[in-house]
Short mmCIF file of C-alpha atoms in Angstrom, two decimals:
data_model
loop_
_atom_site.label_atom_id
_atom_site.label_comp_id
_atom_site.label_asym_id
_atom_site.label_seq_id
_atom_site.Cartn_x
_atom_site.Cartn_y
_atom_site.Cartn_z
CA MET A 1 287.85 18.71 261.66
CA SER A 2 285.93 20.31 258.83
CA SER A 3 286.89 19.65 255.22
CA ILE A 4 285.65 20.98 251.93
CA LEU A 5 286.98 17.86 250.20
CA THR A 6 285.34 15.15 252.31
CA ASN A 7 281.79 15.39 253.71
CA ASN A 8 281.46 12.28 255.86
CA GLY A 9 278.02 13.30 257.09
CA ALA A 10 276.70 13.59 253.54
CA MET A 11 278.17 10.22 252.62
CA VAL A 12 276.51 8.51 255.58
CA ALA A 13 273.21 10.28 254.86
CA LEU A 14 273.45 9.27 251.19
CA GLN A 15 274.13 5.63 252.04
CA THR A 16 271.21 5.57 254.43
CA LEU A 17 268.92 7.21 251.87
CA ASN A 18 270.00 4.71 249.19
CA SER A 19 269.20 1.81 251.53
CA ILE A 20 265.82 3.32 252.35
CA ASN A 21 265.06 3.87 248.66
CA SER A 22 266.04 0.26 247.87
CA ASN A 23 263.76 -1.10 250.57
CA LEU A 24 261.01 1.26 249.45
CA SER A 25 261.36 0.10 245.84
CA LYS A 26 261.12 -3.55 246.93
CA THR A 27 258.08 -2.82 249.07
CA GLN A 28 256.39 -0.95 246.25
CA SER A 29 257.12 -3.95 243.96
CA MET A 30 255.53 -6.30 246.52
CA ILE A 31 252.44 -4.08 246.61
CA SER A 32 252.14 -3.78 242.85
CA THR A 33 252.79 -7.49 242.09
CA GLY A 34 251.29 -8.98 245.25
CA LYS A 35 254.37 -11.23 245.53
CA ASP A 36 257.21 -11.35 247.97
CA VAL A 37 259.19 -13.47 245.49
CA ALA A 38 258.36 -12.12 242.03
CA SER A 39 261.52 -13.20 240.22
CA ALA A 40 264.51 -15.47 240.68
CA LYS A 41 266.64 -12.58 242.06
CA ASP A 42 264.26 -12.18 244.99
CA ASN A 43 264.86 -15.75 246.25
CA SER A 44 266.14 -18.18 243.64
CA SER A 45 265.41 -21.43 245.51
CA VAL A 46 261.87 -20.46 246.51
CA TRP A 47 261.18 -19.08 243.04
CA ALA A 48 262.37 -22.36 241.42
CA ILE A 49 260.18 -24.48 243.71
CA SER A 50 257.16 -22.27 243.07
CA LYS A 51 257.60 -22.50 239.30
CA VAL A 52 257.72 -26.32 239.43
CA MET A 53 254.57 -26.35 241.51
CA GLU A 54 252.87 -23.85 239.20
CA SER A 55 253.61 -26.16 236.25
CA ASP A 56 252.00 -29.03 238.20
CA VAL A 57 248.93 -26.91 238.87
CA ALA A 58 248.68 -26.15 235.13
CA GLY A 59 248.91 -29.89 234.46
CA PHE A 60 246.22 -30.71 237.01
CA ASN A 61 243.94 -28.10 235.43
CA ALA A 62 244.31 -29.97 232.14
CA ILE A 63 243.62 -33.24 233.97
CA SER A 64 240.41 -31.78 235.36
CA ASP A 65 239.31 -31.09 231.78
CA SER A 66 240.21 -34.67 230.80
CA LEU A 67 238.22 -36.09 233.71
CA ALA A 68 235.24 -33.91 232.85
CA LEU A 69 235.32 -35.20 229.27
CA GLY A 70 235.63 -38.78 230.48
CA GLU A 71 232.81 -38.33 232.96
CA SER A 72 230.54 -36.99 230.22
CA THR A 73 231.40 -39.91 227.93
CA LEU A 74 230.69 -42.38 230.72
CA SER A 75 227.43 -40.66 231.54
CA VAL A 76 226.23 -41.20 227.98
CA ALA A 77 227.28 -44.86 228.06
CA ALA A 78 225.65 -45.46 231.44
CA GLN A 79 222.40 -43.88 230.29
CA ALA A 80 222.47 -46.00 227.14
CA SER A 81 223.06 -49.26 229.01
CA GLU A 82 220.31 -48.48 231.51
CA THR A 83 217.91 -47.65 228.68
CA VAL A 84 218.85 -50.88 226.89
CA THR A 85 218.19 -52.81 230.09
CA ASP A 86 214.71 -51.29 230.30
CA LEU A 87 214.02 -52.13 226.66
CA LEU A 88 215.24 -55.71 227.13
CA THR A 89 212.98 -56.02 230.15
CA ASN A 90 210.07 -54.96 227.93
CA ILE A 91 211.11 -57.61 225.41
CA LYS A 92 211.16 -60.19 228.20
CA GLU A 93 207.56 -59.31 229.04
CA LYS A 94 206.63 -60.00 225.43
CA VAL A 95 208.57 -63.27 225.42
CA VAL A 96 206.85 -64.41 228.62
CA ALA A 97 203.47 -63.55 227.11
CA SER A 98 204.32 -65.69 224.08
CA GLN A 99 204.69 -68.80 226.25
CA GLU A 100 200.91 -69.07 226.26
CA GLU A 101 199.81 -70.77 223.05
CA ASN A 102 196.44 -69.05 222.95
CA VAL A 103 197.88 -65.64 221.98
CA ASP A 104 198.59 -63.87 218.73
CA ARG A 105 202.31 -64.55 218.54
CA ALA A 106 202.65 -62.70 215.25
CA LYS A 107 201.58 -59.44 216.89
CA ILE A 108 203.89 -60.11 219.84
CA GLN A 109 206.76 -60.68 217.40
CA THR A 110 205.99 -57.33 215.75
CA ASP A 111 206.30 -55.61 219.13
CA ILE A 112 209.55 -57.43 219.85
CA ASP A 113 211.01 -56.42 216.47
CA ALA A 114 210.15 -52.77 217.20
CA LEU A 115 211.84 -52.94 220.59
CA VAL A 116 214.92 -54.61 219.08
CA GLY A 117 215.13 -51.76 216.58
CA GLN A 118 214.96 -49.27 219.43
CA VAL A 119 217.78 -51.05 221.25
CA LYS A 120 219.98 -50.81 218.16
CA SER A 121 219.11 -47.13 217.80
CA VAL A 122 220.10 -46.40 221.40
CA VAL A 123 223.40 -48.27 221.07
CA GLY A 124 224.21 -46.54 217.79
CA ALA A 125 223.55 -43.05 219.19
CA ALA A 126 225.39 -43.52 222.49
CA GLN A 127 228.58 -41.58 221.71
CA PHE A 128 230.16 -38.41 223.07
CA ASN A 129 232.48 -36.42 220.83
CA GLY A 130 232.64 -39.45 218.53
CA LEU A 131 233.62 -41.95 221.25
CA SER A 132 231.26 -44.82 222.08
CA LEU A 133 231.78 -47.09 225.08
CA VAL A 134 228.95 -49.46 224.13
CA GLU A 135 230.46 -50.71 220.88
CA GLY A 136 233.82 -52.43 220.42
CA THR A 137 236.07 -54.06 222.99
CA ASP A 138 239.20 -51.86 223.24
CA ASP A 139 239.73 -50.23 226.63
CA VAL A 140 239.58 -46.45 226.93
CA LYS A 141 242.13 -44.65 229.10
CA ILE A 142 241.23 -41.38 230.83
CA LEU A 143 244.10 -39.19 232.08
CA SER A 144 243.63 -38.99 235.85
CA SER A 145 246.81 -37.74 237.56
CA LEU A 146 250.44 -36.63 237.37
CA ASP A 147 252.79 -38.45 239.72
CA ARG A 148 256.06 -36.67 240.60
CA ALA A 149 258.77 -38.92 242.03
CA SER A 150 261.39 -37.83 244.56
CA ASP A 151 263.96 -37.50 241.76
CA GLY A 152 261.72 -35.06 239.91
CA THR A 153 260.53 -37.38 237.16
CA VAL A 154 256.85 -37.09 236.25
CA THR A 155 254.59 -39.87 234.99
CA ALA A 156 250.97 -39.75 233.93
CA SER A 157 248.35 -42.03 235.50
CA ASP A 158 245.20 -43.23 233.79
CA ILE A 159 241.84 -44.65 234.75
CA THR A 160 241.05 -47.53 232.41
CA VAL A 161 237.41 -47.85 231.40
CA ASN A 162 236.31 -51.13 229.87
CA ARG A 163 234.17 -50.88 226.78
CA MET A 164 231.03 -52.98 227.13
CA ASP A 165 229.92 -54.03 223.65
CA LEU A 166 226.12 -53.96 223.46
CA SER A 167 225.95 -54.54 219.73
CA THR A 168 224.26 -57.55 218.13
CA SER A 169 227.33 -58.44 216.06
CA ALA A 170 228.03 -62.16 215.56
CA GLY A 171 231.78 -61.52 215.61
CA THR A 172 234.31 -63.22 213.36
CA TYR A 173 235.54 -66.75 213.97
CA GLY A 174 239.35 -66.89 214.02
CA SER A 175 241.92 -69.23 212.53
CA GLY A 176 244.53 -69.12 215.26
CA THR A 177 245.73 -71.79 217.68
CA SER A 178 243.29 -74.66 218.09
CA LEU A 179 241.14 -74.73 221.22
CA ALA A 180 239.55 -78.10 220.42
CA SER A 181 240.91 -79.64 223.62
CA ASN A 182 238.86 -77.19 225.72
CA ALA A 183 235.50 -78.58 224.56
CA THR A 184 234.33 -82.17 224.24
CA ALA A 185 231.19 -83.52 222.55
CA SER A 186 229.52 -86.43 224.37
CA ALA A 187 228.70 -88.21 221.09
CA ALA A 188 229.30 -87.98 217.35
CA ALA A 189 225.58 -87.60 216.68
CA VAL A 190 222.54 -86.17 218.41
CA SER A 191 219.30 -88.11 217.95
CA ASN A 192 215.88 -88.80 219.43
CA THR A 193 216.83 -92.24 220.74
CA ALA A 194 215.46 -92.91 224.21
CA ASN A 195 217.74 -93.98 227.06
CA THR A 196 216.63 -97.04 228.98
CA ALA A 197 216.82 -99.12 232.10
CA ILE A 198 216.05 -102.86 231.94
CA VAL A 199 214.54 -104.24 235.12
CA THR A 200 214.67 -108.04 235.64
CA VAL A 201 212.34 -110.00 237.91
CA GLY A 202 214.08 -113.27 238.75
CA ASN A 203 214.45 -116.37 240.90
CA THR A 204 211.53 -117.98 242.77
CA TRP A 205 208.28 -116.09 243.25
CA ALA A 206 205.06 -117.08 244.98
CA ALA A 207 201.54 -115.72 245.23
CA ASN A 208 201.32 -112.48 247.28
CA ASP A 209 205.00 -111.67 246.83
CA VAL A 210 205.37 -107.92 246.17
CA ALA A 211 207.61 -106.13 243.65
CA THR A 212 208.16 -102.36 243.81
CA LEU A 213 209.44 -99.99 241.16
CA SER A 214 210.06 -96.25 241.59
CA VAL A 215 210.40 -94.02 238.52
CA ALA A 216 211.06 -90.27 238.79
CA GLY A 217 210.28 -90.45 242.50
CA ILE A 218 206.89 -92.14 242.05
CA GLU A 219 206.63 -95.68 243.36
CA VAL A 220 204.32 -98.46 242.20
CA SER A 221 203.96 -102.00 243.57
CA PHE A 222 202.66 -105.22 242.06
CA THR A 223 201.47 -108.25 244.01
CA ALA A 224 202.16 -111.56 242.32
CA ALA A 225 199.16 -113.86 241.71
CA GLY A 226 201.39 -116.91 241.26
CA THR A 227 204.91 -117.87 240.38
CA ALA A 228 205.15 -116.37 236.88
CA VAL A 229 207.84 -113.66 236.79
CA ALA A 230 206.52 -112.54 233.38
CA ASP A 231 203.30 -111.47 235.05
CA VAL A 232 205.24 -109.41 237.57
CA GLY A 233 207.34 -107.69 234.88
CA ASP A 234 204.36 -106.96 232.64
CA GLY A 235 202.31 -105.82 235.64
CA LEU A 236 204.94 -103.29 236.73
CA ALA A 237 205.15 -101.97 233.18
CA GLY A 238 201.42 -101.42 233.06
CA LEU A 239 201.45 -99.55 236.36
CA ILE A 240 204.27 -97.24 235.20
CA ASN A 241 202.45 -96.40 231.98
CA GLY A 242 199.34 -95.66 234.01
CA LEU A 243 201.19 -92.86 235.83
CA GLY A 244 201.40 -90.80 232.63
CA ILE A 245 204.89 -89.45 233.38
CA GLU A 246 205.83 -87.16 230.48
CA GLY A 247 208.61 -88.65 228.36
CA VAL A 248 208.64 -91.97 230.27
CA THR A 249 207.23 -95.29 229.03
CA ALA A 250 207.60 -98.89 230.15
CA THR A 251 207.38 -102.10 228.12
CA GLY A 252 206.91 -105.59 229.50
CA ASN A 253 208.99 -108.03 227.53
CA GLY A 254 206.96 -111.15 228.50
CA ASP A 255 209.96 -112.86 230.06
CA GLY A 256 210.13 -111.28 233.49
CA THR A 257 211.91 -108.18 232.27
CA LEU A 258 210.60 -104.72 231.52
CA THR A 259 212.24 -101.78 229.77
CA VAL A 260 211.78 -98.29 231.19
CA SER A 261 212.47 -95.70 228.48
CA SER A 262 212.96 -91.94 228.86
CA THR A 263 213.00 -89.29 226.15
CA LYS A 264 213.28 -86.39 228.59
CA ALA A 265 215.57 -83.93 226.88
CA PHE A 266 217.41 -82.27 229.76
CA GLU A 267 216.47 -84.29 232.78
CA GLY A 268 217.64 -87.66 234.05
CA VAL A 269 215.08 -90.08 235.50
CA SER A 270 215.76 -91.89 238.76
CA VAL A 271 214.86 -95.60 238.93
CA SER A 272 214.89 -97.86 241.97
CA VAL A 273 213.54 -101.36 242.66
CA GLY A 274 212.69 -103.62 245.60
CA GLU A 275 210.73 -106.70 246.60
CA THR A 276 209.16 -108.59 249.47
CA THR A 277 209.12 -112.32 248.71
CA ALA A 278 208.61 -115.57 250.56
CA GLY A 279 211.46 -117.16 248.65
CA ASP A 280 214.55 -115.84 246.92
CA GLY A 281 212.77 -113.71 244.34
CA ASP A 282 214.43 -110.45 243.44
CA VAL A 283 213.99 -107.34 241.29
CA LEU A 284 217.19 -105.82 239.87
CA ILE A 285 218.31 -103.22 237.34
CA THR A 286 220.41 -105.32 234.99
CA THR A 287 221.04 -102.82 232.18
CA LEU A 288 221.25 -99.02 232.48
CA ASN A 289 221.92 -96.61 229.62
CA GLY A 290 223.29 -99.47 227.52
CA THR A 291 225.59 -100.87 230.20
CA GLY A 292 224.62 -104.47 230.98
CA SER A 293 225.42 -107.25 233.47
CA LEU A 294 224.41 -105.08 236.41
CA THR A 295 222.81 -106.09 239.69
CA ALA A 296 221.80 -102.60 240.86
CA THR A 297 218.79 -101.59 242.90
CA SER A 298 218.90 -97.92 241.89
CA GLY A 299 220.27 -95.67 239.18
CA ASP A 300 219.47 -92.81 236.80
CA ILE A 301 218.38 -93.02 233.19
CA ASP A 302 220.38 -90.39 231.31
CA GLU A 303 218.78 -87.40 229.66
CA ARG A 304 218.33 -87.71 225.91
CA ALA A 305 220.32 -84.60 225.05
CA GLU A 306 223.98 -84.78 224.14
CA ASN A 307 226.34 -82.17 225.57
CA ILE A 308 229.39 -80.05 224.93
CA ALA A 309 231.51 -80.18 228.09
CA LEU A 310 233.73 -77.11 228.49
CA SER A 311 237.07 -77.12 230.29
CA THR A 312 237.13 -76.26 233.99
CA SER A 313 240.77 -75.13 233.86
CA ALA A 314 241.29 -73.35 230.54
CA ALA A 315 241.12 -69.56 230.56
CA VAL A 316 238.98 -67.69 228.06
CA LYS A 317 240.66 -64.85 226.17
CA GLU A 318 239.17 -62.20 223.95
CA GLY A 319 238.87 -63.62 220.46
CA ASP A 320 238.61 -67.27 221.54
CA GLY A 321 235.98 -68.82 219.29
CA TYR A 322 234.10 -72.10 219.71
CA LYS A 323 232.09 -73.78 216.98
CA VAL A 324 229.39 -76.45 217.33
CA THR A 325 228.32 -78.45 214.30
CA VAL A 326 224.78 -79.85 214.20
CA GLY A 327 224.02 -81.71 211.01
CA GLY A 328 225.56 -79.92 208.06
CA SER A 329 225.77 -76.44 209.65
CA SER A 330 228.06 -74.85 212.23
CA TYR A 331 227.23 -72.29 214.88
CA ASN A 332 229.92 -70.28 216.63
CA TYR A 333 230.48 -67.79 219.40
CA VAL A 334 233.58 -65.64 219.88
CA ALA A 335 234.33 -64.58 223.45
CA GLY A 336 234.96 -61.00 224.47
CA LYS A 337 237.26 -59.55 227.11
CA GLY A 338 236.84 -60.91 230.64
CA GLU A 339 234.42 -63.67 229.67
CA SER A 340 234.31 -67.22 231.01
CA MET A 341 233.24 -70.68 229.91
CA GLU A 342 229.77 -69.81 231.20
CA ASP A 343 229.61 -67.02 228.63
CA VAL A 344 230.89 -69.38 225.92
CA ALA A 345 228.19 -71.96 226.73
CA LYS A 346 225.45 -69.33 226.71
CA GLY A 347 226.81 -67.77 223.53
CA LEU A 348 226.80 -71.11 221.71
CA LYS A 349 223.25 -71.73 222.90
CA THR A 350 222.19 -68.37 221.48
CA ALA A 351 223.95 -69.12 218.18
CA ILE A 352 222.14 -72.45 217.75
CA ASP A 353 218.78 -71.08 218.90
CA SER A 354 219.08 -68.15 216.48
CA ALA A 355 219.11 -70.59 213.57
CA GLY A 356 215.58 -71.75 214.42
CA LEU A 357 216.39 -75.42 213.74
CA ALA A 358 213.40 -77.75 213.73
CA ASP A 359 213.43 -80.39 216.51
CA ILE A 360 216.59 -78.88 218.10
CA SER A 361 216.50 -77.39 221.59
CA THR A 362 219.30 -76.31 223.90
CA THR A 363 220.07 -75.42 227.48
CA VAL A 364 223.11 -74.50 229.55
CA ALA A 365 224.01 -76.31 232.76
CA LYS A 366 226.66 -76.21 235.47
CA ASP A 367 227.77 -79.32 237.33
CA ALA A 368 227.17 -78.70 241.03
CA THR A 369 230.17 -80.82 242.02
CA THR A 370 232.88 -79.93 239.51
CA GLY A 371 231.65 -76.50 238.45
CA GLN A 372 231.92 -77.53 234.80
CA TRP A 373 229.76 -75.65 232.32
CA SER A 374 228.18 -77.48 229.43
CA LEU A 375 225.88 -76.84 226.51
CA LYS A 376 223.18 -79.48 226.11
CA VAL A 377 221.66 -80.06 222.68
CA ASP A 378 218.56 -82.20 222.18
CA ASN A 379 217.17 -83.50 218.91
CA ALA A 380 213.57 -84.67 218.67
CA GLY A 381 214.01 -85.57 215.00
CA SER A 382 216.26 -87.71 212.87
CA SER A 383 219.89 -88.22 213.84
CA LEU A 384 222.32 -85.39 213.04
CA ALA A 385 226.12 -85.16 213.20
CA PHE A 386 227.41 -83.46 216.34
CA SER A 387 230.87 -82.04 217.03
CA VAL A 388 232.74 -79.08 218.52
CA THR A 389 236.01 -77.28 217.90
CA GLY A 390 237.64 -73.94 218.70
CA ASN A 391 240.27 -71.45 217.53
CA GLU A 392 241.95 -68.30 218.79
CA ASP A 393 242.30 -64.86 217.15
CA GLY A 394 238.70 -64.08 216.29
CA LYS A 395 236.73 -60.86 216.66
CA ALA A 396 234.40 -60.95 219.67
CA SER A 397 230.66 -61.31 219.35
CA GLY A 398 228.58 -58.41 220.65
CA GLY A 399 227.09 -58.49 224.13
CA LEU A 400 223.58 -58.59 222.63
CA PHE A 401 224.42 -61.25 220.05
CA GLY A 402 221.24 -63.11 219.12
CA LEU A 403 218.85 -60.31 220.06
CA ASP A 404 217.77 -59.69 216.48
CA SER A 405 217.13 -63.43 216.00
CA ILE A 406 214.50 -63.78 218.72
CA ASP A 407 211.44 -65.41 217.17
CA VAL A 408 208.44 -66.31 219.32
CA THR A 409 206.13 -67.33 216.51
CA SER A 410 206.70 -71.02 217.29
CA ASN A 411 206.68 -73.05 220.50
CA SER A 412 210.36 -73.91 220.22
CA GLY A 413 211.28 -70.31 219.40
CA ALA A 414 209.32 -68.98 222.36
CA ASP A 415 210.98 -71.50 224.68
CA ALA A 416 214.47 -70.64 223.44
CA ALA A 417 213.83 -66.89 223.64
CA LEU A 418 212.94 -67.09 227.32
CA GLY A 419 216.37 -68.37 228.29
CA ASN A 420 218.30 -66.21 225.84
CA ILE A 421 216.66 -62.92 226.85
CA GLU A 422 217.78 -63.51 230.43
CA THR A 423 221.39 -63.75 229.24
CA LEU A 424 221.06 -60.52 227.25
CA ILE A 425 219.48 -58.67 230.19
CA ASN A 426 222.32 -59.81 232.45
CA ASN A 427 224.86 -58.57 229.89
CA SER A 428 223.27 -55.12 229.76
CA ILE A 429 223.00 -54.99 233.56
CA ASP A 430 226.69 -55.88 233.83
CA ALA A 431 227.50 -53.07 231.38
CA ALA A 432 225.46 -50.53 233.35
CA ALA A 433 227.09 -51.64 236.62
CA SER A 434 230.57 -51.38 235.09
CA PHE A 435 229.92 -47.88 233.77
CA GLY A 436 228.42 -46.82 237.10
CA SER A 437 231.49 -48.05 238.95
CA ALA A 438 233.79 -46.17 236.57
CA GLN A 439 231.66 -43.03 236.96
CA GLY A 440 232.05 -43.17 240.71
CA ARG A 441 235.81 -43.57 240.41
CA ILE A 442 236.15 -40.63 238.02
CA GLU A 443 233.95 -38.40 240.20
CA THR A 444 236.12 -39.23 243.21
CA GLN A 445 239.30 -38.54 241.24
CA SER A 446 237.87 -35.28 239.89
CA THR A 447 237.06 -34.08 243.40
CA PHE A 448 240.54 -35.08 244.58
CA ILE A 449 242.26 -33.25 241.70
CA SER A 450 240.21 -30.12 242.44
CA ASN A 451 241.14 -30.22 246.12
CA LEU A 452 244.77 -31.01 245.29
CA THR A 453 244.95 -28.07 242.90
CA ASP A 454 243.59 -25.76 245.61
CA ALA A 455 246.12 -27.12 248.10
CA LEU A 456 249.04 -26.62 245.69
CA THR A 457 247.89 -23.10 244.83
CA SER A 458 247.65 -22.28 248.50
CA GLY A 459 251.12 -23.74 249.09
CA ILE A 460 252.61 -21.66 246.30
CA GLY A 461 250.93 -18.57 247.73
CA SER A 462 252.41 -19.15 251.17
CA MET A 463 255.88 -19.23 249.61
CA VAL A 464 255.77 -16.30 247.17
CA ASP A 465 252.81 -14.07 248.02
CA ALA A 466 253.38 -10.84 249.88
CA ASP A 467 251.86 -10.10 253.28
CA MET A 468 249.93 -7.00 252.26
CA GLU A 469 249.26 -5.79 255.81
CA GLU A 470 252.96 -5.98 256.57
CA ALA A 471 253.83 -4.35 253.24
CA SER A 472 251.41 -1.47 253.93
CA ALA A 473 252.89 -0.77 257.35
CA LYS A 474 256.41 -1.05 255.99
CA LEU A 475 255.62 1.31 253.10
CA GLN A 476 254.48 4.05 255.46
CA ALA A 477 257.55 3.62 257.66
CA LEU A 478 259.91 3.71 254.69
CA GLN A 479 258.21 6.82 253.30
CA VAL A 480 258.83 8.58 256.64
CA GLN A 481 262.41 7.31 256.69
CA GLN A 482 262.85 8.55 253.12
CA GLN A 483 261.70 12.05 254.06
CA LEU A 484 264.04 12.06 257.04
CA GLY A 485 266.88 10.74 254.92
CA VAL A 486 266.36 13.50 252.38
CA GLN A 487 266.39 16.11 255.16
CA SER A 488 269.48 14.52 256.73
CA LEU A 489 271.31 14.60 253.40
CA SER A 490 270.24 18.20 252.87
CA ILE A 491 271.61 19.20 256.27
CA ALA A 492 274.84 17.32 255.65
CA ASN A 493 275.26 19.02 252.27
CA GLN A 494 274.86 22.46 253.89
CA ALA A 495 277.62 21.82 256.49
CA PRO A 496 280.54 22.91 254.20
CA GLN A 497 278.82 26.29 253.70
CA SER A 498 279.67 27.20 257.29
CA ILE A 499 283.38 27.11 256.37
CA LEU A 500 282.94 30.23 254.27
CA SER A 501 282.20 32.19 257.41
CA LEU A 502 285.74 31.56 258.54
CA PHE A 503 287.03 33.55 255.61
CA GLY A 504 284.62 36.48 255.77
#
């Protein structure tokens, strides 16, 4: 049935053309924007996910900038610490040269002072955008990642870089909780008094009996001419003195005893005795280091130096300060972050050596059995008061503390400088190694962030980007369909015209 009121063919053609035009508009939008999902109306869930990921990508781009800044700052610090190490090595060469007495130590000291000035210049200039990693002790945090949890919460992650203070600052001794129990002085005074062993020749001796005495690993023997024990004691004393052992002397007491004395500063002296007699004659160590009533055949004469024994169990925190008093003056060292009792002992040694005290020499030692670190202080002059204490809450000494006090113009100064420069070189090497490790970590993280950003960008593209080959083919098809739809609608619109022929 034909109707002039209802044109079903035109309505169908119009609906089809509208559908084609809608699809064509969407395809043209895909081609112009390059996206299959350009707005929330295209696919709300995919669009929401893509926007979250795009915000993460923007964050990771900012993180890449942060890592680049951190890497540049670390590069400056690493270069500075390596340069300082080279300069300290040059100073060591000068210090070693000063050990020979037949050199112009004044000229060597001038060279050392110039190198010390260069070290300070390098440390002072080693900053990037105002941030220095070779001065101060506060850690520096470098933004390294964004971590998104399953519930959608986001937290920032950091790479912590430890500052490595290469300044020559003495620090500031604190007034906090006492640390006196962590350090013990071996005596209330340090003096040049020799330590001794008394050897007693006793009982019945006869001609041709033999007494032996070993001191510092060198053995002497005396053959008795008769029964007089005094002769044996005095004879052994003479033989020991004839050895010319530095710091060791022996005195025959004329009664069958002899006293072996040692003024060796940092070295004990082994003593042992023996005999071959026809009767019951014997040779014994009856007094050792002031302890009498002995019947020993061997022992060690103590070193002359007194010591500061440091705790084997107490931890060392940043700001922990220890103070050694020698005579009327005190010398302190304040520990930095991550330091140990070894560092405290070496720091106190540097503090005392830097004062250039006459007759005072120091060394640091570790007990092979207990692992205990100690500072040994020797005095070749008149007796001086000796004590130690400690307190928390100070400001740490610099890693090159004592560098500007190196003085090789005297024998004692040259000797002290040799040990102290090794400590300073080790500190600068540790700083360079720490910076190098942090550089490697940041480079790895930077590479990861770059790759992660690429992966996220690619993932977003796979969700929202249009397939341009498919869009091109679809566009051509829809354009053909549009033309056919227009023709179909035109034909359908002409159908009612044929009704007029019925009324002609």
